[in-house]
Amino acid sequence: MKVLLIGGTGTISSAAVKLALSRGAEVALLTRGTHPELVPDGAECIRADIADEEKVRKLLSGRAFDAVADFTVMTPEQAARDVSLFTGNTGQFIFISSASAYQKPPVRYPITESTPLRNPFWSYSRNKIACEELFTAAYRSEGFPVTIIRPSHTYSERSVPLAVHGENGSWQVLQRILSGKPVIVHGDGLTLWTFTHADDFAKGFCGLLGNPHAIGEAVHITSDESITWNDAYEAIGAALGVKPNLVHIPSDFLAAFDPELLGKLLGDKAYCGVFDNSKLKRLVPGFQAEIRFSDGVRRSVEYLRSHPELQTPDPEFDAWCDRVVAAHFAGMKDLGNG
């Protein structure tokens, strides 16, 4: 099977590339080349920016693929570009959407692929919905062979999954845990959430790759394990050998201090994320997510601690946390004196 992956060096795509290669696929990566160290042996590297449509069209001229997957599409304009680029030269096109596109707030659980798509809180999710609509319309009108995949909070050895962190990633939160400083958990920490390790995602992805029964379908790939946010942070602390000092702060209070969190929390992580994976298991018989969060996050913590180049300090985020926690406790004190 000849496969083209656009991106291919990110959190979820790297694992997918490795598994596809191990299963005998001929894999080509269309990448800007910013992380050549993440391109695995055996994969062809086509260096180009997918945004340069003319150059990409020339580079791919005369080539056909059994499947193309684009991990980089974020807007309807980019989706329309891909329909133009790949109509007629692939047997399947996989669009990586997001489980955050599902209705917020949700009205019932578990979430299935038929759950309505609506997210008034997060422009990222609304753009993904618009992309899905464009690809689906191309499938219905022109037979564009799209498969839509909706991941939910997928992580790998290179990333510790968190709800609230700064622009430099998770390291500063780990430092706060290690030093005993307050660590912010949104809400009461009791909502259920689903974390999916990239290696488990890859098994679902590769099972859908080149799968004719997946054409025209939308499928989420998630773990079957759901845990509370409190348990997630406790597992991170256990991996560090420290009990974290958790401080619970309402999501809308956090968003008042950082409007970017409005989408990421109220548009996603503030609600339970529990998924029905029966559709995936019908399309990919034998699929089973095997990596429990406690084991997966231990791998992530060990990897970060052994790779100093990934230990990026974030003093701005650290100071922000201190301000938010101070304001939270000040408000509680005022209420107590009222």
Coordinates of C-alpha atoms in Angstrom, one line a residue, residues 72-330:
T72 CA -2.3 19.7 9.3
V73 CA -5.8 20.9 8.0
M74 CA -7.2 23.5 10.3
T75 CA -9.5 25.7 8.1
P76 CA -12.0 25.2 5.4
E77 CA -9.7 26.9 2.9
Q78 CA -7.0 24.3 3.6
A79 CA -9.7 21.6 3.2
A80 CA -10.7 22.9 -0.2
R81 CA -7.1 23.0 -1.3
D82 CA -6.7 19.3 -0.4
V83 CA -9.8 18.4 -2.3
S84 CA -8.3 20.1 -5.3
L85 CA -4.9 18.5 -4.8
F86 CA -5.9 14.9 -4.3
T87 CA -9.1 14.4 -6.3
G88 CA -8.4 11.5 -8.7
N89 CA -5.0 10.5 -7.3
T90 CA -5.9 8.7 -4.1
G91 CA -8.2 5.8 -3.1
Q92 CA -8.8 7.3 0.3
F93 CA -8.3 10.7 1.9
I94 CA -8.1 10.9 5.7
F95 CA -9.0 14.1 7.4
I96 CA -7.9 14.4 11.1
S97 CA -10.6 16.3 12.8
S98 CA -11.2 16.5 16.6
A99 CA -13.5 15.1 19.2
S100 CA -13.8 18.6 20.5
A101 CA -16.2 19.2 17.6
Y102 CA -18.9 17.2 19.4
Q103 CA -21.7 19.2 21.0
K104 CA -20.8 21.4 23.9
P105 CA -22.2 21.1 26.4
P106 CA -23.1 17.5 25.7
V107 CA -26.6 16.3 26.4
R108 CA -26.0 12.5 26.8
Y109 CA -23.2 10.0 27.2
P110 CA -21.4 8.1 25.9
I111 CA -20.4 10.2 22.9
T112 CA -21.0 8.4 19.6
E113 CA -20.2 9.5 16.0
S114 CA -23.8 10.5 15.6
T115 CA -23.6 13.0 18.5
P116 CA -24.2 16.5 17.0
L117 CA -21.3 18.7 16.1
R118 CA -21.6 22.1 17.7
N119 CA -19.1 24.1 19.8
P120 CA -20.0 27.7 20.5
F121 CA -16.9 28.2 22.7
W122 CA -13.9 27.3 20.5
S123 CA -13.1 28.6 17.1
Y124 CA -10.6 25.7 16.6
S125 CA -13.5 23.2 16.9
R126 CA -15.8 25.3 14.7
N127 CA -13.2 25.3 12.0
K128 CA -12.8 21.5 12.2
I129 CA -16.6 21.2 11.9
A130 CA -16.5 23.4 8.8
C131 CA -13.8 21.3 7.3
E132 CA -15.8 18.1 7.9
E133 CA -18.8 19.7 6.2
L134 CA -16.7 20.6 3.2
F135 CA -15.1 17.2 2.8
T136 CA -18.5 15.5 3.3
A137 CA -20.1 17.7 0.6
A138 CA -17.2 16.7 -1.7
Y139 CA -17.8 13.0 -1.0
R140 CA -21.5 13.3 -1.6
S141 CA -21.3 15.4 -4.8
E142 CA -18.1 14.2 -6.4
G143 CA -17.3 10.9 -4.6
F144 CA -14.2 12.4 -2.9
P145 CA -13.1 9.3 -0.9
V146 CA -12.9 11.0 2.6
T147 CA -12.6 9.3 6.0
I148 CA -13.0 11.6 9.0
I149 CA -11.1 10.7 12.1
R150 CA -11.8 12.4 15.4
P151 CA -9.0 11.9 18.1
S152 CA -9.4 13.0 21.7
H153 CA -6.5 14.2 23.7
T154 CA -3.8 12.0 22.3
Y155 CA -0.4 12.1 23.9
S156 CA 3.0 10.4 23.4
E157 CA 6.3 10.0 25.2
R158 CA 7.2 13.5 24.2
S159 CA 4.2 15.1 25.9
V160 CA 2.5 14.9 29.3
P161 CA -1.2 15.6 28.8
L162 CA -2.6 18.4 30.9
A163 CA -5.7 20.6 31.0
V164 CA -3.9 23.9 31.8
H165 CA -0.4 24.7 30.8
G166 CA 1.7 27.4 29.2
E167 CA 2.9 27.9 25.6
N168 CA 6.1 26.0 26.3
G169 CA 4.3 22.8 27.2
S170 CA 4.0 20.6 30.3
W171 CA 7.5 21.0 31.8
Q172 CA 6.6 24.0 34.0
V173 CA 3.7 22.1 35.5
L174 CA 5.9 19.2 36.3
Q175 CA 8.3 21.6 38.0
R176 CA 5.4 23.0 40.1
I177 CA 4.5 19.5 41.2
L178 CA 8.1 18.7 42.1
S179 CA 8.5 21.9 44.1
G180 CA 5.2 21.5 46.0
K181 CA 3.7 24.6 44.4
P182 CA -0.1 24.7 43.8
V183 CA -1.1 23.0 40.6
I184 CA -4.3 24.2 38.9
V185 CA -7.1 21.7 38.2
H186 CA -10.2 23.1 36.5
G187 CA -13.5 22.6 38.2
D188 CA -13.7 20.1 41.0
G189 CA -11.5 17.6 39.1
L190 CA -14.2 15.0 39.1
T191 CA -15.3 15.1 35.5
L192 CA -14.3 12.0 33.5
W193 CA -11.9 12.4 30.7
T194 CA -10.4 10.1 28.0
F195 CA -6.7 10.2 27.3
T196 CA -5.4 8.1 24.3
H197 CA -1.8 7.1 23.9
A198 CA -0.4 7.8 20.4
D199 CA 0.5 4.1 20.0
D200 CA -3.1 3.1 20.6
F201 CA -4.3 5.8 18.2
A202 CA -1.9 4.4 15.6
K203 CA -3.5 1.0 15.7
G204 CA -6.9 2.4 15.0
F205 CA -5.5 4.8 12.3
C206 CA -3.7 2.0 10.5
G207 CA -6.7 -0.2 10.7
L208 CA -8.7 2.5 8.9
L209 CA -5.9 3.2 6.4
G210 CA -6.9 1.8 3.0
N211 CA -10.1 0.4 4.5
P212 CA -12.9 0.6 1.9
H213 CA -15.6 0.3 4.5
A214 CA -14.3 3.6 6.1
I215 CA -14.9 5.7 3.0
G216 CA -17.5 8.4 3.7
E217 CA -17.5 7.6 7.4
A218 CA -16.6 9.6 10.5
V219 CA -14.9 7.6 13.3
H220 CA -13.4 8.6 16.6
I221 CA -10.3 6.9 17.9
T222 CA -10.1 7.0 21.6
S223 CA -9.2 4.8 24.6
D224 CA -11.9 2.9 26.5
E225 CA -10.5 4.1 29.8
S226 CA -11.9 7.2 31.3
I227 CA -10.6 8.7 34.5
T228 CA -11.2 11.9 36.5
W229 CA -8.9 14.9 36.2
N230 CA -7.9 14.4 39.8
D231 CA -6.8 10.9 39.1
A232 CA -4.9 12.1 36.0
Y233 CA -2.9 14.6 38.0
E234 CA -2.3 12.1 40.8
A235 CA -0.9 9.7 38.2
I236 CA 1.4 12.4 37.0
G237 CA 2.6 13.0 40.5
A238 CA 3.1 9.3 41.1
A239 CA 5.3 9.1 38.0
L240 CA 7.3 12.0 39.5
G241 CA 7.4 10.4 43.0
V242 CA 5.5 13.4 44.5
K243 CA 2.0 13.9 45.7
P244 CA 0.7 17.0 43.8
N245 CA -0.7 20.0 45.6
L246 CA -3.9 20.3 43.6
V247 CA -6.0 23.5 43.7
H248 CA -9.5 23.4 42.1
I249 CA -10.6 26.5 40.3
P250 CA -13.7 27.0 38.2
S251 CA -13.2 27.0 34.5
D252 CA -14.9 30.3 33.9
F253 CA -12.7 31.9 36.5
L254 CA -9.6 30.6 34.7
A255 CA -10.9 31.8 31.4
A256 CA -11.4 35.3 32.9
F257 CA -7.6 35.3 33.5
D258 CA -6.8 33.9 30.1
P259 CA -9.5 34.1 27.4
E260 CA -7.6 31.4 25.4
L261 CA -8.9 28.9 28.0
L262 CA -12.5 29.6 27.2
G263 CA -12.3 27.3 24.2
K264 CA -9.9 24.7 25.7
L265 CA -11.9 24.3 28.9
L266 CA -15.5 25.4 28.3
G267 CA -15.2 24.2 24.7
D268 CA -13.7 20.9 25.6
K269 CA -12.1 19.7 28.9
A270 CA -14.7 21.2 31.4
Y271 CA -17.2 18.4 30.4
C272 CA -17.0 14.7 30.6
G273 CA -15.4 13.0 27.6
V274 CA -16.6 9.4 27.5
F275 CA -16.7 7.7 24.1
D276 CA -18.5 4.7 22.6
N277 CA -15.8 3.0 20.4
S278 CA -18.1 0.3 18.9
K279 CA -18.0 1.8 15.4
L280 CA -14.2 1.8 15.3
K281 CA -14.2 -1.8 16.5
R282 CA -16.6 -2.8 13.8
L283 CA -14.4 -1.2 11.1
V284 CA -11.2 -2.5 12.7
P285 CA -11.9 -5.9 14.2
G286 CA -9.6 -6.6 17.1
F287 CA -8.9 -3.0 17.9
Q288 CA -8.2 -2.5 21.6
A289 CA -6.5 0.4 23.4
E290 CA -4.0 -1.3 25.7
I291 CA -2.0 1.5 27.3
R292 CA -3.5 2.6 30.6
F293 CA -3.0 6.3 31.5
S294 CA -0.9 5.5 34.6
D295 CA 1.5 3.5 32.4
G296 CA 1.5 5.9 29.4
V297 CA 2.1 9.0 31.5
R298 CA 4.9 7.3 33.4
R299 CA 6.6 6.8 30.0
S300 CA 6.0 10.5 29.2
V301 CA 7.5 11.7 32.4
E302 CA 10.5 9.4 32.2
Y303 CA 11.1 10.6 28.6
L304 CA 10.9 14.3 29.5
R305 CA 13.2 13.9 32.5
S306 CA 15.8 12.1 30.4
H307 CA 15.7 14.7 27.6
P308 CA 16.9 18.1 28.8
E309 CA 16.2 19.7 25.4
L310 CA 12.5 19.2 26.1
Q311 CA 12.6 20.8 29.6
T312 CA 11.6 24.3 28.6
P313 CA 11.0 26.6 31.5
D314 CA 8.0 28.9 31.3
P315 CA 8.4 31.6 33.9
E316 CA 5.5 33.6 32.5
F317 CA 3.1 30.7 32.9
D318 CA 4.5 30.0 36.4
A319 CA 3.8 33.6 37.4
W320 CA 0.3 33.4 35.9
C321 CA -0.5 30.4 38.0
D322 CA 0.7 32.2 41.1
R323 CA -1.6 35.1 40.3
V324 CA -4.6 33.0 39.6
V325 CA -4.2 30.9 42.8
A326 CA -3.7 34.0 44.9
A327 CA -6.8 35.6 43.5
H328 CA -8.8 32.4 44.0
F329 CA -7.8 32.1 47.7
A330 CA -8.3 35.9 48.2

